[in-house]
Amino acid sequence: MSRHVAVVTDSTAYLPQQAMRRHGITAVPLTVVLGDEALLEGTEVSARCVAQALQKRGPVTTSRPGPEVFAATYRAAAEAGAEGVVSLHLSSEFSGTYDAAVLAAREAPVPVRVVDTGMVAMALGFCALAAAETVEAGGTLDEAVAAAEKRAQGTAAFFYVDTLDYLRRGGRIGAAQALLGSALAVKPLLQLDGGRIELREKVRTASKAIARLEEIAVERAAAAPVDIAVHHLAAPERAALLAERLRERVPGLVEMHVSEVGAVIGAHTGPGLLGVVVAPR
């Protein structure tokens, strides 16, 4: 982090390691608790381990980083020569990560701007990339924050889950609570809205839901220059097929990222997740 403005995010951004190294982005890990064992996302636990634990109905929970972890990250940035830090995090509706970063920022040796992006996964990752690219072009701390916030405002995330049970258990489905009970038989399409997970549509079968997910992404992308990420958990074939279809159908596609989500998001969505992030340039 030797740049004049350091870019920090958290492990739920699911940025490719190559992109993080190229742009000098640091990700602070969240924690996944499997049984009584606390493991750091990204280095100590994989999404596949979480999927297996969920399928066996083992106890899986997640927790935020402590303020001291952020404090150490901000100190390291300052020691490496940064004159400021932009710290971009997943929606505060999902986690206390943002709050922990705010606490640490108060004691940081350089100015730290903490941003609740209202996003998660590559919807958050694209915000971090926007900030990093602004810094690389000589932008100030305020300009990096503005670039990230602008990217967040234009970005949309939609996803399909095989079952709402995992989201129900984690208490993270917001207005989609209305789907519980007998309506759990439907295949829901969800979206990020105002930092929360909200129901977009109810579809009767998995195949129809995934086809509709493709249509929604194509409609959202339109013909403008756009980056797209396709996420999955334990569904690589579904993700590869969806990504190929979007490559064919989105005329303004600039970059396509296809990846499995990490352990934290996987713990709340369960195996079978398929998501699309559409981020206009």
CSV table of C-alpha atoms in Angstrom, one decimal:
chain,number,residue,atom,x,y,z
A,1,MET,CA,0.0,0.0,0.0
A,2,SER,CA,2.6,2.5,-1.1
A,3,ARG,CA,0.1,4.8,-3.0
A,4,HIS,CA,-0.8,8.2,-1.7
A,5,VAL,CA,-4.3,7.0,-1.0
A,6,ALA,CA,-4.7,3.4,0.2
A,7,VAL,CA,-7.8,1.4,-0.8
A,8,VAL,CA,-9.1,-1.1,1.8
A,9,THR,CA,-12.1,-3.3,1.5
A,10,ASP,CA,-13.2,-6.6,3.2
A,11,SER,CA,-13.1,-10.2,2.2
A,12,THR,CA,-16.7,-10.2,1.0
A,13,ALA,CA,-15.7,-8.2,-2.1
A,14,TYR,CA,-14.5,-11.4,-3.7
A,15,LEU,CA,-12.0,-9.6,-5.9
A,16,PRO,CA,-9.6,-11.8,-7.9
A,17,GLN,CA,-6.3,-11.9,-6.2
A,18,GLN,CA,-4.6,-10.8,-9.4
A,19,ALA,CA,-6.7,-7.6,-9.5
A,20,MET,CA,-6.0,-6.9,-5.8
A,21,ARG,CA,-2.3,-7.1,-6.3
A,22,ARG,CA,-2.4,-5.1,-9.5
A,23,HIS,CA,-4.3,-2.3,-7.9
A,24,GLY,CA,-2.8,-2.5,-4.4
A,25,ILE,CA,-6.2,-3.2,-2.7
A,26,THR,CA,-6.2,-4.7,0.8
A,27,ALA,CA,-9.1,-6.9,2.0
A,28,VAL,CA,-9.7,-7.3,5.7
A,29,PRO,CA,-11.1,-10.8,6.4
A,30,LEU,CA,-14.4,-11.6,8.1
A,31,THR,CA,-14.7,-14.7,10.2
A,32,VAL,CA,-16.7,-17.9,9.6
A,33,VAL,CA,-17.5,-20.1,12.7
A,34,LEU,CA,-17.9,-23.8,11.9
A,35,GLY,CA,-19.0,-25.5,15.1
A,36,ASP,CA,-16.7,-24.0,17.7
A,37,GLU,CA,-13.9,-23.1,15.3
A,38,ALA,CA,-13.4,-19.5,14.1
A,39,LEU,CA,-11.7,-19.3,10.7
A,40,LEU,CA,-10.7,-16.3,8.6
A,41,GLU,CA,-12.4,-16.0,5.2
A,42,GLY,CA,-10.1,-16.3,2.3
A,43,THR,CA,-7.2,-18.1,4.0
A,44,GLU,CA,-8.5,-20.5,6.6
A,45,VAL,CA,-11.9,-21.6,5.3
A,46,SER,CA,-13.3,-22.2,1.8
A,47,ALA,CA,-16.8,-21.8,0.5
A,48,ARG,CA,-16.8,-25.5,-0.4
A,49,CYS,CA,-16.2,-26.3,3.3
A,50,VAL,CA,-19.1,-24.1,4.3
A,51,ALA,CA,-21.4,-25.7,1.6
A,52,GLN,CA,-20.6,-29.1,2.9
A,53,ALA,CA,-21.3,-28.1,6.5
A,54,LEU,CA,-24.6,-26.5,5.5
A,55,GLN,CA,-25.6,-29.6,3.6
A,56,LYS,CA,-25.0,-31.6,6.8
A,57,ARG,CA,-26.9,-29.0,8.7
A,58,GLY,CA,-23.9,-28.2,10.9
A,59,PRO,CA,-23.8,-24.9,12.8
A,60,VAL,CA,-22.3,-22.1,10.6
A,61,THR,CA,-22.2,-18.5,11.7
A,62,THR,CA,-20.2,-15.4,10.7
A,63,SER,CA,-18.7,-12.5,12.5
A,64,ARG,CA,-17.2,-9.1,11.7
A,65,PRO,CA,-13.5,-8.2,12.0
A,66,GLY,CA,-12.7,-6.4,15.3
A,67,PRO,CA,-11.9,-2.7,15.2
A,68,GLU,CA,-8.3,-3.6,16.2
A,69,VAL,CA,-7.9,-5.4,12.8
A,70,PHE,CA,-8.9,-2.3,10.9
A,71,ALA,CA,-6.7,-0.1,13.1
A,72,ALA,CA,-3.7,-2.3,12.3
A,73,THR,CA,-4.5,-2.1,8.6
A,74,TYR,CA,-4.8,1.7,8.6
A,75,ARG,CA,-1.5,1.9,10.5
A,76,ALA,CA,0.2,-0.3,8.0
A,77,ALA,CA,-1.1,1.9,5.2
A,78,ALA,CA,0.3,5.0,6.8
A,79,GLU,CA,3.6,3.4,7.5
A,80,ALA,CA,3.8,2.4,3.8
A,81,GLY,CA,3.4,6.1,2.8
A,82,ALA,CA,-0.3,6.6,2.4
A,83,GLU,CA,-1.6,10.0,3.3
A,84,GLY,CA,-5.2,8.8,3.4
A,85,VAL,CA,-7.3,5.7,3.3
A,86,VAL,CA,-10.6,4.9,1.6
A,87,SER,CA,-12.2,1.9,3.4
A,88,LEU,CA,-15.1,0.4,1.4
A,89,HIS,CA,-17.4,-2.3,3.0
A,90,LEU,CA,-20.4,-4.5,2.6
A,91,SER,CA,-23.8,-3.2,3.5
A,92,SER,CA,-24.2,-2.4,7.2
A,93,GLU,CA,-27.6,-4.1,6.9
A,94,PHE,CA,-25.7,-7.4,6.7
A,95,SER,CA,-22.8,-7.0,9.1
A,96,GLY,CA,-21.1,-4.8,11.7
A,97,THR,CA,-18.0,-4.6,9.6
A,98,TYR,CA,-18.7,-1.0,8.6
A,99,ASP,CA,-19.2,0.0,12.3
A,100,ALA,CA,-15.9,-1.7,13.3
A,101,ALA,CA,-14.1,0.3,10.5
A,102,VAL,CA,-15.6,3.5,11.7
A,103,LEU,CA,-14.4,3.0,15.2
A,104,ALA,CA,-10.9,2.2,14.0
A,105,ALA,CA,-10.8,5.2,11.7
A,106,ARG,CA,-11.2,7.6,14.6
A,107,GLU,CA,-7.8,6.7,15.9
A,108,ALA,CA,-6.0,6.3,12.6
A,109,PRO,CA,-2.8,8.2,12.0
A,110,VAL,CA,-4.0,9.5,8.6
A,111,PRO,CA,-7.5,10.5,7.4
A,112,VAL,CA,-9.7,7.5,6.8
A,113,ARG,CA,-13.0,7.7,4.9
A,114,VAL,CA,-15.2,4.7,5.6
A,115,VAL,CA,-18.0,4.0,3.1
A,116,ASP,CA,-21.0,1.8,3.6
A,117,THR,CA,-21.5,0.8,-0.1
A,118,GLY,CA,-24.7,-1.0,0.5
A,119,MET,CA,-23.2,-3.7,-1.7
A,120,VAL,CA,-21.6,-7.2,-1.3
A,121,ALA,CA,-19.6,-9.6,-3.4
A,122,MET,CA,-18.4,-8.1,-6.7
A,123,ALA,CA,-20.9,-5.3,-6.4
A,124,LEU,CA,-18.6,-4.2,-3.6
A,125,GLY,CA,-15.5,-5.3,-5.5
A,126,PHE,CA,-16.3,-3.0,-8.5
A,127,CYS,CA,-16.6,-0.1,-6.0
A,128,ALA,CA,-13.1,-0.9,-4.7
A,129,LEU,CA,-11.7,-1.1,-8.3
A,130,ALA,CA,-13.3,2.3,-9.1
A,131,ALA,CA,-11.6,3.9,-6.1
A,132,ALA,CA,-8.2,2.2,-6.9
A,133,GLU,CA,-8.3,3.3,-10.6
A,134,THR,CA,-9.1,6.9,-9.5
A,135,VAL,CA,-6.1,6.9,-7.1
A,136,GLU,CA,-3.9,5.5,-9.9
A,137,ALA,CA,-4.9,8.4,-12.1
A,138,GLY,CA,-3.8,10.8,-9.4
A,139,GLY,CA,-7.1,11.3,-7.7
A,140,THR,CA,-7.5,12.6,-4.2
A,141,LEU,CA,-9.0,10.8,-1.2
A,142,ASP,CA,-12.3,12.6,-1.8
A,143,GLU,CA,-12.3,11.8,-5.5
A,144,ALA,CA,-11.7,8.1,-4.7
A,145,VAL,CA,-14.6,8.1,-2.3
A,146,ALA,CA,-16.8,9.8,-4.9
A,147,ALA,CA,-15.8,7.3,-7.6
A,148,ALA,CA,-16.7,4.4,-5.4
A,149,GLU,CA,-20.0,5.9,-4.3
A,150,LYS,CA,-20.9,6.6,-8.0
A,151,ARG,CA,-20.1,3.0,-8.9
A,152,ALA,CA,-22.3,1.8,-6.1
A,153,GLN,CA,-25.2,3.9,-7.2
A,154,GLY,CA,-25.2,2.5,-10.7
A,155,THR,CA,-24.5,-1.1,-9.8
A,156,ALA,CA,-27.2,-3.7,-9.5
A,157,ALA,CA,-27.0,-7.3,-8.1
A,158,PHE,CA,-29.5,-10.0,-8.6
A,159,PHE,CA,-29.4,-13.6,-7.5
A,160,TYR,CA,-31.2,-16.9,-7.4
A,161,VAL,CA,-31.1,-19.4,-4.5
A,162,ASP,CA,-32.3,-23.0,-4.4
A,163,THR,CA,-33.9,-22.4,-1.1
A,164,LEU,CA,-34.6,-19.5,1.3
A,165,ASP,CA,-33.9,-21.6,4.3
A,166,TYR,CA,-30.3,-20.4,4.8
A,167,LEU,CA,-31.3,-16.8,4.4
A,168,ARG,CA,-34.1,-17.4,6.8
A,169,ARG,CA,-31.8,-18.9,9.4
A,170,GLY,CA,-29.4,-16.0,9.2
A,171,GLY,CA,-32.2,-13.4,9.4
A,172,ARG,CA,-31.1,-11.7,6.2
A,173,ILE,CA,-34.0,-11.7,3.8
A,174,GLY,CA,-35.7,-8.4,4.7
A,175,ALA,CA,-39.0,-8.0,3.0
A,176,ALA,CA,-38.7,-11.5,1.6
A,177,GLN,CA,-39.9,-12.8,5.0
A,178,ALA,CA,-43.3,-12.8,3.4
A,179,LEU,CA,-42.1,-15.8,1.3
A,180,LEU,CA,-41.6,-18.1,4.3
A,181,GLY,CA,-43.9,-21.0,5.2
A,182,SER,CA,-45.8,-22.5,2.4
A,183,ALA,CA,-44.2,-20.1,-0.2
A,184,LEU,CA,-40.8,-21.7,0.4
A,185,ALA,CA,-41.7,-24.0,-2.5
A,186,VAL,CA,-41.1,-21.2,-5.0
A,187,LYS,CA,-37.8,-20.4,-6.6
A,188,PRO,CA,-37.1,-16.7,-5.6
A,189,LEU,CA,-35.2,-14.1,-7.5
A,190,LEU,CA,-33.7,-11.6,-5.1
A,191,GLN,CA,-32.0,-8.3,-5.5
A,192,LEU,CA,-29.9,-5.8,-3.5
A,193,ASP,CA,-32.0,-2.7,-2.8
A,194,GLY,CA,-31.1,0.0,-0.3
A,195,GLY,CA,-28.4,-2.3,1.2
A,196,ARG,CA,-31.0,-5.0,1.9
A,197,ILE,CA,-32.0,-8.3,0.2
A,198,GLU,CA,-35.4,-7.9,-1.3
A,199,LEU,CA,-37.7,-10.2,-3.3
A,200,ARG,CA,-37.8,-9.3,-6.9
A,201,GLU,CA,-39.9,-12.1,-8.4
A,202,LYS,CA,-41.2,-15.6,-7.6
A,203,VAL,CA,-40.6,-18.3,-10.2
A,204,ARG,CA,-41.9,-21.8,-10.1
A,205,THR,CA,-38.9,-23.8,-11.3
A,206,ALA,CA,-35.1,-23.5,-11.1
A,207,SER,CA,-34.7,-23.5,-14.9
A,208,LYS,CA,-37.2,-20.7,-15.4
A,209,ALA,CA,-35.7,-18.7,-12.5
A,210,ILE,CA,-32.2,-18.9,-14.0
A,211,ALA,CA,-33.5,-18.0,-17.5
A,212,ARG,CA,-35.3,-15.0,-15.9
A,213,LEU,CA,-32.1,-14.0,-14.1
A,214,GLU,CA,-30.4,-13.9,-17.5
A,215,GLU,CA,-33.1,-11.7,-18.9
A,216,ILE,CA,-33.0,-9.3,-16.0
A,217,ALA,CA,-29.2,-8.9,-16.3
A,218,VAL,CA,-29.5,-8.3,-20.1
A,219,GLU,CA,-32.2,-5.7,-19.6
A,220,ARG,CA,-30.2,-3.9,-16.9
A,221,ALA,CA,-27.0,-3.9,-18.9
A,222,ALA,CA,-28.7,-2.6,-22.1
A,223,ALA,CA,-26.1,-1.3,-24.6
A,224,ALA,CA,-23.9,0.8,-22.3
A,225,PRO,CA,-20.3,-0.1,-21.4
A,226,VAL,CA,-20.7,-2.4,-18.4
A,227,ASP,CA,-18.7,-4.9,-16.3
A,228,ILE,CA,-20.5,-8.1,-15.2
A,229,ALA,CA,-19.7,-10.6,-12.5
A,230,VAL,CA,-21.3,-14.0,-12.2
A,231,HIS,CA,-21.1,-15.6,-8.8
A,232,HIS,CA,-22.1,-19.1,-7.6
A,233,LEU,CA,-21.7,-21.5,-4.7
A,234,ALA,CA,-21.2,-25.2,-5.6
A,235,ALA,CA,-22.7,-24.6,-9.1
A,236,PRO,CA,-19.8,-24.0,-11.5
A,237,GLU,CA,-21.6,-25.4,-14.6
A,238,ARG,CA,-24.6,-23.1,-14.1
A,239,ALA,CA,-22.3,-20.1,-13.7
A,240,ALA,CA,-20.2,-20.9,-16.7
A,241,LEU,CA,-23.3,-21.3,-18.9
A,242,LEU,CA,-24.9,-18.1,-17.6
A,243,ALA,CA,-21.6,-16.2,-18.2
A,244,GLU,CA,-21.4,-17.5,-21.8
A,245,ARG,CA,-25.0,-16.5,-22.5
A,246,LEU,CA,-24.3,-13.0,-21.2
A,247,ARG,CA,-21.1,-12.6,-23.2
A,248,GLU,CA,-23.3,-13.3,-26.3
A,249,ARG,CA,-26.1,-11.0,-25.4
A,250,VAL,CA,-24.6,-7.9,-23.7
A,251,PRO,CA,-23.2,-5.7,-26.5
A,252,GLY,CA,-21.4,-3.3,-24.2
A,253,LEU,CA,-19.7,-5.9,-22.1
A,254,VAL,CA,-16.2,-4.7,-21.0
A,255,GLU,CA,-15.1,-7.2,-18.4
A,256,MET,CA,-16.6,-10.5,-17.2
A,257,HIS,CA,-15.7,-12.0,-13.9
A,258,VAL,CA,-16.9,-15.5,-13.0
A,259,SER,CA,-16.2,-16.8,-9.4
A,260,GLU,CA,-17.4,-18.8,-6.5
A,261,VAL,CA,-18.5,-16.7,-3.6
A,262,GLY,CA,-16.5,-16.9,-0.4
A,263,ALA,CA,-17.4,-18.6,2.9
A,264,VAL,CA,-19.2,-15.7,4.5
A,265,ILE,CA,-21.8,-15.1,1.8
A,266,GLY,CA,-22.0,-18.9,1.2
A,267,ALA,CA,-23.0,-19.4,4.8
A,268,HIS,CA,-26.1,-17.3,4.3
A,269,THR,CA,-27.2,-18.3,0.8
A,270,GLY,CA,-26.4,-22.0,0.7
A,271,PRO,CA,-25.3,-24.2,-2.2
A,272,GLY,CA,-26.9,-23.5,-5.6
A,273,LEU,CA,-26.5,-19.8,-5.4
A,274,LEU,CA,-26.3,-18.1,-8.7
A,275,GLY,CA,-25.8,-14.3,-8.8
A,276,VAL,CA,-25.2,-11.6,-11.4
A,277,VAL,CA,-23.7,-8.1,-10.7
A,278,VAL,CA,-24.1,-5.5,-13.4
A,279,ALA,CA,-21.9,-2.4,-13.0
A,280,PRO,CA,-22.0,0.3,-15.6
A,281,ARG,CA,-18.7,2.0,-16.4
